[in-house]
Short mmCIF file of C-alpha atoms in Angstrom, two decimals:
data_model
loop_
_atom_site.label_atom_id
_atom_site.label_comp_id
_atom_site.label_asym_id
_atom_site.label_seq_id
_atom_site.Cartn_x
_atom_site.Cartn_y
_atom_site.Cartn_z
CA UNK A 4 36.80 -6.19 -4.63
CA UNK A 5 40.00 -8.78 -4.96
CA UNK A 6 39.64 -7.99 -8.59
CA UNK A 7 39.72 -4.08 -7.90
CA UNK A 8 42.74 -4.60 -6.23
CA UNK A 9 44.28 -6.88 -8.85
CA UNK A 10 44.06 -3.90 -11.03
CA UNK A 11 45.67 -1.75 -8.68
CA UNK A 12 42.78 0.01 -7.31
CA UNK A 13 41.25 0.55 -3.95
CA UNK A 14 37.67 0.30 -2.46
CA UNK A 15 35.74 0.74 0.83
CA UNK A 16 34.04 -2.62 1.77
CA UNK A 17 30.86 -0.87 2.76
CA UNK A 18 30.21 0.15 -0.72
CA UNK A 19 30.48 -2.99 -2.32
CA UNK A 20 26.83 -3.98 -2.07
CA UNK A 21 25.08 -6.00 -4.86
CA UNK A 22 21.36 -7.14 -4.98
CA UNK A 23 19.38 -8.75 -7.30
CA UNK A 24 16.21 -7.16 -8.38
CA UNK A 25 13.31 -9.84 -8.35
CA UNK A 26 10.12 -7.44 -8.12
CA UNK A 27 8.92 -4.36 -9.43
CA UNK A 28 8.94 -2.70 -6.39
CA UNK A 29 12.52 -3.30 -5.53
CA UNK A 30 13.12 -1.50 -8.72
CA UNK A 31 11.06 1.17 -7.95
CA UNK A 32 12.48 1.52 -4.42
CA UNK A 33 16.07 1.61 -5.96
CA UNK A 34 15.13 4.21 -8.54
CA UNK A 35 14.05 6.23 -5.85
CA UNK A 36 17.14 6.43 -3.92
CA UNK A 37 19.31 9.27 -3.95
CA UNK A 38 21.71 9.85 -6.42
CA UNK A 39 20.53 6.35 -8.26
CA UNK A 40 17.38 8.13 -9.51
CA UNK A 41 19.50 11.22 -10.62
CA UNK A 42 22.43 9.35 -12.19
CA UNK A 43 20.16 6.65 -14.21
CA UNK A 44 17.52 9.46 -15.48
CA UNK A 45 19.21 12.34 -15.99
CA UNK A 46 22.56 10.81 -17.34
CA UNK A 47 21.70 11.68 -21.25
CA UNK A 48 20.35 15.42 -20.24
CA UNK A 49 23.43 16.06 -17.89
CA UNK A 50 26.08 14.69 -20.39
CA UNK A 51 24.32 16.40 -23.52
CA UNK A 52 22.27 19.59 -22.66
CA UNK A 53 24.34 20.65 -19.46
CA UNK A 54 27.89 19.46 -20.53
CA UNK A 55 27.92 17.59 -17.30
CA UNK A 56 29.08 14.13 -16.24
CA UNK A 57 27.40 11.49 -13.99
CA UNK A 58 29.80 9.88 -11.06
CA UNK A 59 29.91 6.72 -13.47
CA UNK A 60 31.36 8.87 -16.21
CA UNK A 61 33.81 10.26 -13.97
CA UNK A 62 35.02 6.86 -12.77
CA UNK A 63 35.51 5.80 -16.58
CA UNK A 64 37.09 8.81 -17.61
CA UNK A 65 39.45 8.51 -14.53
CA UNK A 66 40.20 4.43 -15.26
CA UNK A 67 41.20 5.98 -18.52
CA UNK A 68 44.05 8.18 -16.98
CA UNK A 69 42.35 11.42 -16.55
CA UNK A 70 43.40 12.86 -13.37
CA UNK A 71 40.96 15.57 -12.71
CA UNK A 72 38.08 12.99 -13.30
CA UNK A 73 39.93 11.18 -10.23
CA UNK A 74 40.12 13.99 -7.89
CA UNK A 75 36.53 14.81 -8.79
CA UNK A 76 35.43 11.18 -8.23
CA UNK A 77 37.16 10.70 -5.17
CA UNK A 78 35.31 13.89 -4.08
CA UNK A 79 32.21 12.36 -4.84
CA UNK A 80 33.15 9.36 -3.04
CA UNK A 81 34.05 11.08 0.32
CA UNK A 82 30.74 13.29 0.66
CA UNK A 83 28.01 10.70 -0.56
CA UNK A 84 27.97 8.20 2.15
CA UNK A 85 25.31 8.66 4.81
CA UNK A 86 23.50 11.47 2.58
CA UNK A 87 20.27 11.23 1.72
CA UNK A 88 17.91 12.71 -1.86
CA UNK A 89 17.27 16.48 -1.62
CA UNK A 90 19.59 16.76 1.84
CA UNK A 91 22.18 19.06 2.39
CA UNK A 92 23.82 17.88 5.61
CA UNK A 93 26.56 19.63 7.58
CA UNK A 94 29.11 17.21 6.08
CA UNK A 95 28.19 17.95 2.75
CA UNK A 96 28.38 21.68 3.36
CA UNK A 97 32.02 21.40 4.96
CA UNK A 98 33.20 19.73 1.83
CA UNK A 99 31.77 21.53 -0.80
CA UNK A 100 32.11 25.25 1.18
CA UNK A 101 28.75 25.79 1.52
CA UNK A 102 26.87 28.23 3.23
CA UNK A 103 25.21 26.84 6.56
CA UNK A 104 21.72 27.41 7.46
CA UNK A 105 20.63 30.49 9.15
CA UNK A 106 18.55 27.92 11.51
CA UNK A 107 20.60 27.02 14.15
CA UNK A 108 18.50 24.07 15.32
CA UNK A 109 17.92 22.49 11.54
CA UNK A 110 20.61 20.14 10.80
CA UNK A 111 19.98 19.51 7.22
CA UNK A 112 17.80 21.55 4.43
CA UNK A 113 15.26 19.10 3.52
CA UNK A 114 12.85 19.46 0.51
CA UNK A 115 9.24 19.89 2.05
CA UNK A 116 7.42 16.46 1.33
CA UNK A 117 4.26 16.32 -0.48
CA UNK A 118 1.10 15.50 1.20
CA UNK A 119 0.19 11.77 0.53
CA UNK A 120 -3.28 10.23 0.02
CA UNK A 121 -3.77 6.45 0.31
CA UNK A 122 -6.19 5.67 -2.31
CA UNK A 123 -6.48 1.65 -1.41
CA UNK A 124 -4.25 -1.21 -0.66
CA UNK A 125 -3.27 -3.90 -3.19
CA UNK A 126 -1.69 -7.15 -2.17
CA UNK A 127 1.91 -8.58 -2.98
CA UNK A 128 0.56 -11.20 -5.31
CA UNK A 129 -2.18 -8.95 -6.80
CA UNK A 130 0.49 -6.18 -7.84
CA UNK A 131 2.33 -8.77 -9.62
CA UNK A 132 -0.58 -9.91 -11.44
CA UNK A 133 -1.27 -6.26 -12.61
CA UNK A 134 2.31 -5.92 -13.64
CA UNK A 135 2.62 -9.12 -15.48
CA UNK A 136 -0.35 -8.84 -17.38
CA UNK A 137 0.04 -5.07 -18.43
CA UNK A 138 -2.78 -3.45 -16.38
CA UNK A 139 -0.40 -0.89 -14.48
CA UNK A 140 -1.51 2.18 -17.07
CA UNK A 141 -5.21 1.25 -16.70
CA UNK A 142 -5.27 1.54 -12.95
CA UNK A 143 -3.09 4.63 -12.57
CA UNK A 144 -5.05 6.01 -15.09
CA UNK A 145 -8.14 5.30 -12.60
CA UNK A 146 -6.41 7.09 -9.88
CA UNK A 147 -5.66 9.92 -11.80
CA UNK A 148 -9.21 10.45 -13.12
CA UNK A 149 -10.03 10.39 -9.26
CA UNK A 150 -11.97 7.20 -8.76
CA UNK A 151 -12.38 6.09 -5.20
CA UNK A 152 -11.05 3.35 -3.24
CA UNK A 153 -14.08 0.93 -4.13
CA UNK A 154 -14.17 1.80 -7.75
CA UNK A 155 -10.48 1.01 -7.92
CA UNK A 156 -10.79 -2.28 -6.01
CA UNK A 157 -13.91 -2.88 -8.43
CA UNK A 158 -11.71 -2.28 -11.43
CA UNK A 159 -8.65 -4.69 -10.00
CA UNK A 160 -10.97 -7.43 -9.47
CA UNK A 161 -12.49 -7.04 -12.97
CA UNK A 162 -8.89 -7.10 -14.37
CA UNK A 163 -7.94 -9.95 -12.64
CA UNK A 164 -11.25 -11.95 -12.50
CA UNK A 165 -11.14 -11.96 -8.67
CA UNK A 166 -14.49 -13.48 -6.73
CA UNK A 167 -16.52 -10.42 -5.90
CA UNK A 168 -15.57 -8.49 -2.46
CA UNK A 169 -18.22 -8.65 0.00
CA UNK A 170 -19.85 -4.96 0.63
CA UNK A 171 -17.95 -3.14 3.40
CA UNK A 172 -19.31 -2.91 7.11
CA UNK A 173 -20.33 0.12 8.34
CA UNK A 174 -17.50 2.71 10.39
CA UNK A 175 -18.44 4.44 13.34
CA UNK A 176 -15.64 6.65 14.51
CA UNK A 177 -13.45 4.90 11.75
CA UNK A 178 -14.31 1.80 13.31
CA UNK A 179 -16.27 -1.00 11.64
CA UNK A 180 -19.33 -2.16 13.20
CA UNK A 181 -19.93 -5.51 13.20
CA UNK A 182 -23.49 -6.20 12.29
CA UNK A 183 -26.13 -7.35 14.59
CA UNK A 184 -28.65 -9.87 14.30
CA UNK A 185 -31.86 -11.31 15.80
CA UNK A 186 -32.14 -14.83 14.63
CA UNK A 187 -34.60 -17.30 16.39
CA UNK A 188 -33.91 -20.92 15.82
CA UNK A 189 -36.73 -23.34 14.22
CA UNK A 190 -37.17 -24.94 17.78
CA UNK A 191 -37.51 -21.60 19.73
CA UNK A 192 -40.19 -20.51 17.07
CA UNK A 193 -42.10 -24.21 17.71
CA UNK A 194 -41.92 -23.72 21.46
CA UNK A 195 -43.20 -20.29 20.88
CA UNK A 196 -46.11 -20.99 18.86
CA UNK A 197 -47.43 -24.09 20.72
CA UNK A 198 -47.42 -21.92 23.69
CA UNK A 199 -49.88 -19.10 22.17
CA UNK A 200 -52.77 -20.68 23.62
CA UNK A 201 -56.53 -19.83 22.36
CA UNK A 202 -54.95 -19.15 18.71
CA UNK A 203 -55.45 -20.89 15.50
CA UNK A 204 -52.18 -22.12 14.13
CA UNK A 205 -51.94 -19.42 11.44
CA UNK A 206 -52.72 -16.43 13.68
CA UNK A 207 -50.22 -17.76 16.21
CA UNK A 208 -47.54 -18.10 13.64
CA UNK A 209 -48.16 -14.34 12.51
CA UNK A 210 -48.00 -13.22 16.50
CA UNK A 211 -44.92 -15.08 17.25
CA UNK A 212 -43.10 -13.08 13.87
CA UNK A 213 -44.66 -10.14 14.65
CA UNK A 214 -43.13 -9.95 18.29
CA UNK A 215 -39.95 -11.03 16.90
CA UNK A 216 -39.80 -8.05 14.49
CA UNK A 217 -40.59 -5.83 17.42
CA UNK A 218 -37.80 -7.07 19.10
CA UNK A 219 -35.33 -6.89 16.48
CA UNK A 220 -36.88 -3.18 15.96
CA UNK A 221 -36.42 -2.20 19.46
CA UNK A 222 -32.72 -3.71 19.71
CA UNK A 223 -31.55 -2.10 16.32
CA UNK A 224 -30.91 -5.47 14.86
CA UNK A 225 -31.52 -7.31 11.66
CA UNK A 226 -34.14 -10.05 11.82
CA UNK A 227 -33.08 -12.89 9.80
CA UNK A 228 -35.95 -15.65 10.09
CA UNK A 229 -35.38 -19.71 9.75
CA UNK A 230 -37.09 -21.80 6.82
CA UNK A 231 -40.79 -21.37 8.12
CA UNK A 232 -41.78 -24.79 6.29
CA UNK A 233 -39.43 -26.67 8.86
CA UNK A 234 -41.25 -24.99 11.43
CA UNK A 235 -44.55 -25.83 10.25
CA UNK A 236 -43.56 -29.21 9.68
CA UNK A 237 -42.43 -29.45 13.50
CA UNK A 238 -45.90 -28.01 14.95
#
């Protein structure tokens, strides 16, 4: 600000905000913010094809002594603070002499937002690796082709060399179902087999295992048996 004052100019402190862009997400967020996207992405088009000037063109022209450019830039600076992209607020309408909306309850005219669909979640570390290694076009092409979450996650893991992910848990009403298992221990099986009187060891083992299969099925659990070699060794 002191440099502007030394040059004979004036400025507002709330407009002096300088941030270093460290990550791609920060750049994307800045490019999507209101006039920044229009000024940067449309600068050439507005000047060449439509004969218009961006606010920065006006500022440079005004600095070179053009009083009309200075007046237009001051008008831009007066109406822009607090505005949002694609929105005509009451303040802008008053300053620019625009017709007010017919809807008395509507404070601003805002474009309808396009319906959004979450395809997958990518962690910050993985996304930075995707950016650094130039894999963004491959991932976006898969999304454009309609690939589902599982296929996109698999593609990202392949591109980055990540370890294979465990299969997703089954879902009931949007909530994951924790798998239930029936897993008798070696000691439990040994006691049950030894308490099976009147049967040979082989038949006793088959009977006990059959009982546990029936229990798991009846309770809708997955049967997980221990090492039967260890069971036989303890008998």
